[in-house]
mmCIF file of N, CA and C in Angstrom:
data_model
loop_
_atom_site.group_PDB
_atom_site.id
_atom_site.type_symbol
_atom_site.label_atom_id
_atom_site.label_comp_id
_atom_site.label_asym_id
_atom_site.label_seq_id
_atom_site.Cartn_x
_atom_site.Cartn_y
_atom_site.Cartn_z
ATOM 1 N N UNK E 1 84.094 116.872 167.729
ATOM 2 C CA UNK E 1 84.824 116.402 166.599
ATOM 3 C C UNK E 1 85.155 115.034 166.624
ATOM 4 N N UNK E 2 84.944 114.357 165.427
ATOM 5 C CA UNK E 2 85.077 113.018 165.181
ATOM 6 C C UNK E 2 86.617 112.625 165.205
ATOM 7 N N UNK E 3 87.109 111.765 166.014
ATOM 8 C CA UNK E 3 88.552 111.415 165.884
ATOM 9 C C UNK E 3 88.522 109.709 166.010
ATOM 10 N N UNK E 4 89.443 109.139 165.322
ATOM 11 C CA UNK E 4 89.623 107.732 165.046
ATOM 12 C C UNK E 4 91.014 107.455 165.514
ATOM 13 N N UNK E 5 91.206 106.439 166.289
ATOM 14 C CA UNK E 5 92.664 106.088 166.769
ATOM 15 C C UNK E 5 92.933 104.563 166.565
ATOM 16 N N UNK E 6 93.852 104.290 165.790
ATOM 17 C CA UNK E 6 94.152 102.874 165.406
ATOM 18 C C UNK E 6 95.238 102.437 166.528
ATOM 19 N N UNK E 7 95.349 101.045 166.511
ATOM 20 C CA UNK E 7 96.227 100.515 167.453
ATOM 21 C C UNK E 7 96.378 98.965 167.070
ATOM 22 N N UNK E 8 97.392 98.273 167.431
ATOM 23 C CA UNK E 8 97.681 96.898 167.085
ATOM 24 C C UNK E 8 98.729 96.648 165.998
ATOM 25 N N UNK E 9 99.097 97.677 165.349
ATOM 26 C CA UNK E 9 100.030 97.414 164.276
ATOM 27 C C UNK E 9 101.469 96.962 164.836
ATOM 28 N N UNK E 10 102.293 96.464 163.986
ATOM 29 C CA UNK E 10 103.555 95.957 164.266
ATOM 30 C C UNK E 10 104.265 95.161 163.290
ATOM 31 N N UNK E 11 105.228 94.479 163.663
ATOM 32 C CA UNK E 11 106.057 93.591 162.799
ATOM 33 C C UNK E 11 105.683 92.030 163.199
ATOM 34 N N UNK E 12 105.445 91.276 162.017
ATOM 35 C CA UNK E 12 105.338 89.773 162.415
ATOM 36 C C UNK E 12 106.008 89.085 161.217
ATOM 37 N N UNK E 13 106.215 87.820 161.472
ATOM 38 C CA UNK E 13 106.619 86.801 160.437
ATOM 39 C C UNK E 13 105.684 86.442 159.391
ATOM 40 N N UNK E 14 106.010 86.086 158.419
ATOM 41 C CA UNK E 14 105.101 85.491 157.438
ATOM 42 C C UNK E 14 104.293 84.372 158.092
ATOM 43 N N UNK E 15 102.989 84.317 157.783
ATOM 44 C CA UNK E 15 102.219 83.432 158.344
ATOM 45 C C UNK E 15 101.614 83.759 159.643
ATOM 46 N N UNK E 16 102.030 84.899 160.281
ATOM 47 C CA UNK E 16 101.664 85.245 161.548
ATOM 48 C C UNK E 16 100.297 86.030 161.479
ATOM 49 N N UNK E 17 99.933 86.401 162.784
ATOM 50 C CA UNK E 17 98.768 87.146 162.866
ATOM 51 C C UNK E 17 98.790 88.473 163.619
ATOM 52 N N UNK E 18 97.876 89.357 163.358
ATOM 53 C CA UNK E 18 97.773 90.578 164.060
ATOM 54 C C UNK E 18 96.377 90.983 164.206
ATOM 55 N N UNK E 19 95.993 91.756 165.220
ATOM 56 C CA UNK E 19 94.752 92.282 165.465
ATOM 57 C C UNK E 19 94.702 93.823 165.581
ATOM 58 N N UNK E 20 94.073 94.493 164.604
ATOM 59 C CA UNK E 20 94.165 95.798 164.672
ATOM 60 C C UNK E 20 92.764 96.233 165.389
ATOM 61 N N UNK E 21 92.874 97.390 166.047
ATOM 62 C CA UNK E 21 91.730 97.942 166.702
ATOM 63 C C UNK E 21 91.566 99.476 166.457
ATOM 64 N N UNK E 22 90.365 99.928 166.372
ATOM 65 C CA UNK E 22 90.067 101.294 166.101
ATOM 66 C C UNK E 22 88.988 101.910 167.094
ATOM 67 N N UNK E 23 89.148 102.939 167.579
ATOM 68 C CA UNK E 23 88.251 103.437 168.478
ATOM 69 C C UNK E 23 87.923 104.944 168.010
ATOM 70 N N UNK E 24 86.605 105.204 167.813
ATOM 71 C CA UNK E 24 86.179 106.309 167.269
ATOM 72 C C UNK E 24 85.210 107.055 168.430
ATOM 73 N N UNK E 25 85.595 108.391 168.428
ATOM 74 C CA UNK E 25 84.944 109.237 169.352
ATOM 75 C C UNK E 25 84.411 110.416 168.692
ATOM 76 N N UNK E 26 83.294 110.899 169.278
ATOM 77 C CA UNK E 26 82.539 111.964 168.676
ATOM 78 C C UNK E 26 81.556 111.799 167.603
ATOM 79 N N UNK E 27 81.311 110.414 167.372
ATOM 80 C CA UNK E 27 80.209 110.055 166.436
ATOM 81 C C UNK E 27 78.926 110.008 167.036
ATOM 82 N N UNK E 28 78.081 110.867 166.443
ATOM 83 C CA UNK E 28 76.675 111.054 167.100
ATOM 84 C C UNK E 28 75.629 110.248 166.162
ATOM 85 N N UNK E 29 76.023 109.867 164.918
ATOM 86 C CA UNK E 29 74.978 109.158 164.043
ATOM 87 C C UNK E 29 75.123 107.700 164.265
ATOM 88 N N UNK E 30 73.952 107.115 164.107
ATOM 89 C CA UNK E 30 74.005 105.627 164.374
ATOM 90 C C UNK E 30 74.132 104.797 163.218
ATOM 91 N N UNK E 31 73.703 105.180 162.129
ATOM 92 C CA UNK E 31 73.827 104.327 160.857
ATOM 93 C C UNK E 31 75.194 104.577 160.312
ATOM 94 N N UNK E 32 76.116 103.564 160.343
ATOM 95 C CA UNK E 32 77.375 103.878 159.850
ATOM 96 C C UNK E 32 78.044 102.699 159.029
ATOM 97 N N UNK E 33 78.994 102.951 158.296
ATOM 98 C CA UNK E 33 80.007 101.925 157.789
ATOM 99 C C UNK E 33 81.282 102.150 158.286
ATOM 100 N N UNK E 34 81.840 101.153 158.993
ATOM 101 C CA UNK E 34 83.155 101.219 159.550
ATOM 102 C C UNK E 34 83.977 100.204 158.762
ATOM 103 N N UNK E 35 85.261 100.554 158.621
ATOM 104 C CA UNK E 35 86.124 99.685 157.899
ATOM 105 C C UNK E 35 87.626 100.056 157.954
ATOM 106 N N UNK E 36 88.342 99.161 157.273
ATOM 107 C CA UNK E 36 89.781 99.304 157.160
ATOM 108 C C UNK E 36 90.249 99.411 155.799
ATOM 109 N N UNK E 37 91.111 100.333 155.579
ATOM 110 C CA UNK E 37 91.838 100.435 154.306
ATOM 111 C C UNK E 37 93.409 100.434 154.552
ATOM 112 N N UNK E 38 94.116 100.112 153.480
ATOM 113 C CA UNK E 38 95.525 100.046 153.644
ATOM 114 C C UNK E 38 96.249 100.760 152.303
ATOM 115 N N UNK E 39 97.388 101.274 152.662
ATOM 116 C CA UNK E 39 98.202 101.833 151.537
ATOM 117 C C UNK E 39 99.627 101.301 151.596
ATOM 118 N N UNK E 40 100.165 100.789 150.633
ATOM 119 C CA UNK E 40 101.406 100.263 150.603
ATOM 120 C C UNK E 40 102.357 101.406 149.988
ATOM 121 N N UNK E 41 103.623 101.475 150.117
ATOM 122 C CA UNK E 41 104.457 102.435 149.549
ATOM 123 C C UNK E 41 104.309 102.353 147.993
ATOM 124 N N UNK E 42 104.051 103.641 147.447
ATOM 125 C CA UNK E 42 103.939 103.712 145.955
ATOM 126 C C UNK E 42 102.606 103.081 145.338
ATOM 127 N N UNK E 43 101.650 102.826 146.212
ATOM 128 C CA UNK E 43 100.351 102.340 145.854
ATOM 129 C C UNK E 43 99.201 103.197 146.147
ATOM 130 N N UNK E 44 98.131 103.170 145.672
ATOM 131 C CA UNK E 44 97.051 103.808 146.126
ATOM 132 C C UNK E 44 96.330 103.121 147.378
ATOM 133 N N UNK E 45 95.716 104.000 148.137
ATOM 134 C CA UNK E 45 94.924 103.417 149.279
ATOM 135 C C UNK E 45 93.832 102.505 148.725
ATOM 136 N N UNK E 46 93.701 101.338 149.354
ATOM 137 C CA UNK E 46 92.790 100.313 149.047
ATOM 138 C C UNK E 46 91.851 99.849 150.069
ATOM 139 N N UNK E 47 90.530 99.412 149.676
ATOM 140 C CA UNK E 47 89.775 98.872 150.689
ATOM 141 C C UNK E 47 90.068 97.456 151.111
ATOM 142 N N UNK E 48 89.964 97.296 152.510
ATOM 143 C CA UNK E 48 90.248 95.847 152.867
ATOM 144 C C UNK E 48 89.013 95.229 153.366
ATOM 145 N N UNK E 49 88.281 95.801 154.168
ATOM 146 C CA UNK E 49 87.034 95.328 154.647
ATOM 147 C C UNK E 49 86.032 96.422 155.327
ATOM 148 N N UNK E 50 84.921 96.246 155.210
ATOM 149 C CA UNK E 50 83.876 97.136 155.800
ATOM 150 C C UNK E 50 82.748 96.328 156.512
ATOM 151 N N UNK E 51 82.141 96.995 157.461
ATOM 152 C CA UNK E 51 81.101 96.361 158.071
ATOM 153 C C UNK E 51 80.037 97.513 158.474
ATOM 154 N N UNK E 52 78.727 97.309 158.133
ATOM 155 C CA UNK E 52 77.665 98.357 158.376
ATOM 156 C C UNK E 52 77.252 98.202 159.889
ATOM 157 N N UNK E 53 76.503 99.215 160.246
ATOM 158 C CA UNK E 53 75.903 99.026 161.633
ATOM 159 C C UNK E 53 74.791 98.067 161.667
ATOM 160 N N UNK E 54 74.251 97.677 160.404
ATOM 161 C CA UNK E 54 73.287 96.619 160.363
ATOM 162 C C UNK E 54 73.864 95.393 160.270
ATOM 163 N N UNK E 55 75.210 95.184 160.144
ATOM 164 C CA UNK E 55 75.897 93.841 160.137
ATOM 165 C C UNK E 55 76.347 93.358 158.772
ATOM 166 N N UNK E 56 76.166 94.107 157.605
ATOM 167 C CA UNK E 56 76.657 93.681 156.309
ATOM 168 C C UNK E 56 78.091 93.966 156.330
ATOM 169 N N UNK E 57 78.739 92.880 155.885
ATOM 170 C CA UNK E 57 80.232 92.739 155.816
ATOM 171 C C UNK E 57 80.694 92.594 154.333
ATOM 172 N N UNK E 58 81.728 93.363 153.951
ATOM 173 C CA UNK E 58 82.501 93.167 152.711
ATOM 174 C C UNK E 58 83.898 92.975 152.926
ATOM 175 N N UNK E 59 84.541 92.093 152.083
ATOM 176 C CA UNK E 59 85.981 91.779 152.046
ATOM 177 C C UNK E 59 86.438 91.903 150.789
ATOM 178 N N UNK E 60 87.625 92.549 150.685
ATOM 179 C CA UNK E 60 88.339 92.566 149.435
ATOM 180 C C UNK E 60 88.849 91.209 149.140
ATOM 181 N N UNK E 61 88.977 90.838 147.948
ATOM 182 C CA UNK E 61 89.477 89.567 147.553
ATOM 183 C C UNK E 61 90.730 89.119 148.306
ATOM 184 N N UNK E 62 91.713 89.996 148.418
ATOM 185 C CA UNK E 62 92.951 89.838 149.133
ATOM 186 C C UNK E 62 92.691 89.472 150.487
ATOM 187 N N UNK E 63 91.667 90.021 151.103
ATOM 188 C CA UNK E 63 91.486 89.747 152.515
ATOM 189 C C UNK E 63 90.527 88.563 152.944
ATOM 190 N N UNK E 64 89.668 88.160 151.919
ATOM 191 C CA UNK E 64 88.627 87.171 152.235
ATOM 192 C C UNK E 64 89.185 85.841 152.496
ATOM 193 N N UNK E 65 88.777 85.181 153.613
ATOM 194 C CA UNK E 65 89.414 83.812 154.091
ATOM 195 C C UNK E 65 90.415 84.022 155.103
ATOM 196 N N UNK E 66 91.120 85.159 155.114
ATOM 197 C CA UNK E 66 92.184 85.426 156.062
ATOM 198 C C UNK E 66 91.955 86.486 157.084
ATOM 199 N N UNK E 67 91.207 87.430 156.831
ATOM 200 C CA UNK E 67 90.883 88.594 157.691
ATOM 201 C C UNK E 67 89.592 88.603 158.161
ATOM 202 N N UNK E 68 89.125 88.978 159.403
ATOM 203 C CA UNK E 68 87.876 89.105 159.971
ATOM 204 C C UNK E 68 87.639 90.393 160.447
ATOM 205 N N UNK E 69 86.627 91.129 160.125
ATOM 206 C CA UNK E 69 86.231 92.462 160.542
ATOM 207 C C UNK E 69 85.147 92.163 161.640
ATOM 208 N N UNK E 70 85.148 93.075 162.626
ATOM 209 C CA UNK E 70 83.975 93.103 163.676
ATOM 210 C C UNK E 70 83.905 94.410 164.307
ATOM 211 N N UNK E 71 82.716 94.843 164.716
ATOM 212 C CA UNK E 71 82.405 96.073 165.252
ATOM 213 C C UNK E 71 81.647 96.037 166.374
ATOM 214 N N UNK E 72 81.812 97.051 167.219
ATOM 215 C CA UNK E 72 80.786 97.262 168.430
ATOM 216 C C UNK E 72 80.154 98.685 168.128
ATOM 217 N N UNK E 73 78.952 98.673 167.789
ATOM 218 C CA UNK E 73 78.332 99.884 167.255
ATOM 219 C C UNK E 73 78.157 100.822 168.577
ATOM 220 N N UNK E 74 77.938 100.276 169.658
ATOM 221 C CA UNK E 74 77.681 100.966 170.823
ATOM 222 C C UNK E 74 78.973 101.845 171.271
ATOM 223 N N UNK E 75 80.085 100.943 171.254
ATOM 224 C CA UNK E 75 81.364 101.516 171.643
ATOM 225 C C UNK E 75 81.992 102.335 170.497
ATOM 226 N N UNK E 76 81.545 102.209 169.272
ATOM 227 C CA UNK E 76 82.141 102.901 168.206
ATOM 228 C C UNK E 76 83.453 102.250 167.917
ATOM 229 N N UNK E 77 83.737 101.005 168.007
ATOM 230 C CA UNK E 77 84.960 100.287 167.689
ATOM 231 C C UNK E 77 84.944 99.357 166.546
ATOM 232 N N UNK E 78 86.037 99.245 165.925
ATOM 233 C CA UNK E 78 86.032 98.226 164.733
ATOM 234 C C UNK E 78 87.343 97.725 164.769
ATOM 235 N N UNK E 79 87.452 96.189 164.745
ATOM 236 C CA UNK E 79 88.613 95.350 164.851
ATOM 237 C C UNK E 79 88.782 94.749 163.498
ATOM 238 N N UNK E 80 90.017 94.505 163.280
ATOM 239 C CA UNK E 80 90.467 93.659 161.974
ATOM 240 C C UNK E 80 91.424 92.550 162.493
ATOM 241 N N UNK E 81 91.007 91.338 162.446
ATOM 242 C CA UNK E 81 91.817 90.231 162.790
ATOM 243 C C UNK E 81 92.444 89.662 161.498
ATOM 244 N N UNK E 82 93.730 89.696 161.482
ATOM 245 C CA UNK E 82 94.458 89.328 160.286
ATOM 246 C C UNK E 82 95.225 88.016 160.442
ATOM 247 N N UNK E 83 95.032 87.031 159.592
ATOM 248 C CA UNK E 83 95.726 85.667 159.732
ATOM 249 C C UNK E 83 96.530 85.375 158.663
ATOM 250 N N UNK E 84 97.413 84.612 158.679
ATOM 251 C CA UNK E 84 98.162 83.991 157.561
ATOM 252 C C UNK E 84 98.825 85.354 156.742
ATOM 253 N N UNK E 85 99.435 86.129 157.433
ATOM 254 C CA UNK E 85 99.957 87.245 156.782
ATOM 255 C C UNK E 85 101.066 87.030 155.883
ATOM 256 N N UNK E 86 101.187 87.874 154.782
ATOM 257 C CA UNK E 86 102.262 87.645 153.834
ATOM 258 C C UNK E 86 102.864 88.968 153.677
ATOM 259 N N UNK E 87 104.145 89.000 153.019
ATOM 260 C CA UNK E 87 104.774 90.330 152.926
ATOM 261 C C UNK E 87 104.022 91.401 152.155
ATOM 262 N N UNK E 88 103.070 90.971 151.244
ATOM 263 C CA UNK E 88 102.218 91.755 150.345
ATOM 264 C C UNK E 88 101.300 92.525 151.194
ATOM 265 N N UNK E 89 101.040 92.107 152.412
ATOM 266 C CA UNK E 89 100.068 92.767 153.370
ATOM 267 C C UNK E 89 100.676 93.873 154.059
ATOM 268 N N UNK E 90 102.091 94.138 153.851
ATOM 269 C CA UNK E 90 102.795 95.234 154.453
ATOM 270 C C UNK E 90 102.329 96.560 153.979
ATOM 271 N N UNK E 91 101.836 97.362 154.893
ATOM 272 C CA UNK E 91 101.120 98.620 154.505
ATOM 273 C C UNK E 91 100.870 99.359 155.719
ATOM 274 N N UNK E 92 100.555 100.619 155.571
ATOM 275 C CA UNK E 92 99.793 101.389 156.634
ATOM 276 C C UNK E 92 98.314 101.248 156.667
ATOM 277 N N UNK E 93 97.778 100.776 157.718
ATOM 278 C CA UNK E 93 96.368 100.548 157.648
ATOM 279 C C UNK E 93 95.518 101.479 158.358
ATOM 280 N N UNK E 94 94.419 101.975 157.701
ATOM 281 C CA UNK E 94 93.672 103.171 158.148
ATOM 282 C C UNK E 94 92.290 102.598 158.480
ATOM 283 N N UNK E 95 91.799 103.178 159.624
ATOM 284 C CA UNK E 95 90.374 102.901 160.054
ATOM 285 C C UNK E 95 89.556 104.043 159.488
ATOM 286 N N UNK E 96 88.371 103.736 159.045
ATOM 287 C CA UNK E 96 87.459 104.634 158.482
ATOM 288 C C UNK E 96 85.948 104.508 158.991
ATOM 289 N N UNK E 97 85.365 105.610 159.116
ATOM 290 C CA UNK E 97 83.882 105.654 159.671
ATOM 291 C C UNK E 97 83.196 106.622 158.727
ATOM 292 N N UNK E 98 81.991 106.216 158.120
ATOM 293 C CA UNK E 98 81.237 107.189 157.481
ATOM 294 C C UNK E 98 79.800 107.008 157.811
ATOM 295 N N UNK E 99 78.955 107.998 157.585
ATOM 296 C CA UNK E 99 77.510 107.999 157.704
ATOM 297 C C UNK E 99 77.058 106.952 156.590
ATOM 298 N N UNK E 100 76.141 106.217 156.883
ATOM 299 C CA UNK E 100 75.516 105.420 155.908
ATOM 300 C C UNK E 100 74.226 105.958 155.274
ATOM 301 N N UNK E 101 74.203 107.326 155.089
ATOM 302 C CA UNK E 101 73.149 108.053 154.551
ATOM 303 C C UNK E 101 73.657 109.389 154.055
ATOM 304 N N UNK E 102 73.102 109.986 153.166
ATOM 305 C CA UNK E 102 73.596 111.209 152.655
ATOM 306 C C UNK E 102 73.321 112.344 153.581
ATOM 307 N N UNK E 103 74.296 113.407 153.652
ATOM 308 C CA UNK E 103 75.693 113.302 153.092
ATOM 309 C C UNK E 103 76.536 112.331 153.766
ATOM 310 N N UNK E 104 77.299 111.590 152.977
ATOM 311 C CA UNK E 104 78.106 110.485 153.577
ATOM 312 C C UNK E 104 79.427 110.923 153.945
ATOM 313 N N UNK E 105 79.605 111.760 154.957
ATOM 314 C CA UNK E 105 80.875 112.219 155.460
ATOM 315 C C UNK E 105 81.784 110.956 155.842
ATOM 316 N N UNK E 106 82.996 111.264 155.431
ATOM 317 C CA UNK E 106 84.102 110.246 155.854
ATOM 318 C C UNK E 106 85.021 110.828 156.892
ATOM 319 N N UNK E 107 85.461 109.892 157.818
ATOM 320 C CA UNK E 107 86.391 110.179 158.857
ATOM 321 C C UNK E 107 87.504 109.243 158.871
ATOM 322 N N UNK E 108 88.813 109.551 159.077
ATOM 323 C CA UNK E 108 89.864 108.694 158.988
ATOM 324 C C UNK E 108 90.777 108.769 160.130
ATOM 325 N N UNK E 109 91.388 107.704 160.552
ATOM 326 C CA UNK E 109 92.329 107.514 161.562
ATOM 327 C C UNK E 109 93.799 108.095 160.991
ATOM 328 N N UNK E 110 94.731 107.951 161.848
ATOM 329 C CA UNK E 110 96.161 108.417 161.466
ATOM 330 C C UNK E 110 96.837 107.232 160.804
ATOM 331 N N UNK E 111 96.475 106.017 160.905
ATOM 332 C CA UNK E 111 97.042 104.898 160.371
ATOM 333 C C UNK E 111 98.049 104.205 161.281
ATOM 334 N N UNK E 112 98.023 102.926 161.226
ATOM 335 C CA UNK E 112 99.045 102.086 162.000
ATOM 336 C C UNK E 112 99.870 101.119 161.051
ATOM 337 N N UNK E 113 101.107 100.983 161.169
ATOM 338 C CA UNK E 113 101.954 100.272 160.337
ATOM 339 C C UNK E 113 101.891 98.816 160.671
ATOM 340 N N UNK E 114 101.726 98.131 159.509
ATOM 341 C CA UNK E 114 101.818 96.561 159.600
ATOM 342 C C UNK E 114 102.973 96.136 158.715
ATOM 343 N N UNK E 115 103.930 95.396 159.197
ATOM 344 C CA UNK E 115 105.141 95.077 158.395
ATOM 345 C C UNK E 115 105.222 93.510 158.652
ATOM 346 N N UNK E 116 105.290 92.763 157.534
ATOM 347 C CA UNK E 116 105.309 91.301 157.507
ATOM 348 C C UNK E 116 106.732 90.974 156.694
ATOM 349 N N UNK E 117 107.632 90.387 157.455
ATOM 350 C CA UNK E 117 108.967 90.162 156.872
ATOM 351 C C UNK E 117 109.644 89.159 157.828
ATOM 352 N N UNK E 118 110.644 88.418 157.095
ATOM 353 C CA UNK E 118 111.259 87.426 157.890
ATOM 354 C C UNK E 118 112.443 88.021 158.789
#
């Protein structure tokens, strides 16, 4: 059974940094897309960043220039380094792994809270 566990969330001051980590277990396929999504109260879940097992990276406009995604395909881990955080970054952040070929099954972590406030 595939399981994803996030860690590294917490509370920081505006302008601060956090590094989120996700460890996936039970993944038997090699071609993957791993990434991070977030959901703020009252809002839809949105994509933050993704990285494929081939190294292709995508950032949402709100993350580009501030966040860095990285992955270890052998260990099945994906990290998100977040810099210059602002209150609008406050959300529950979710790790996601999916197969990069059909059928593209999705797997989700339980989420980790990130709070940016004074």
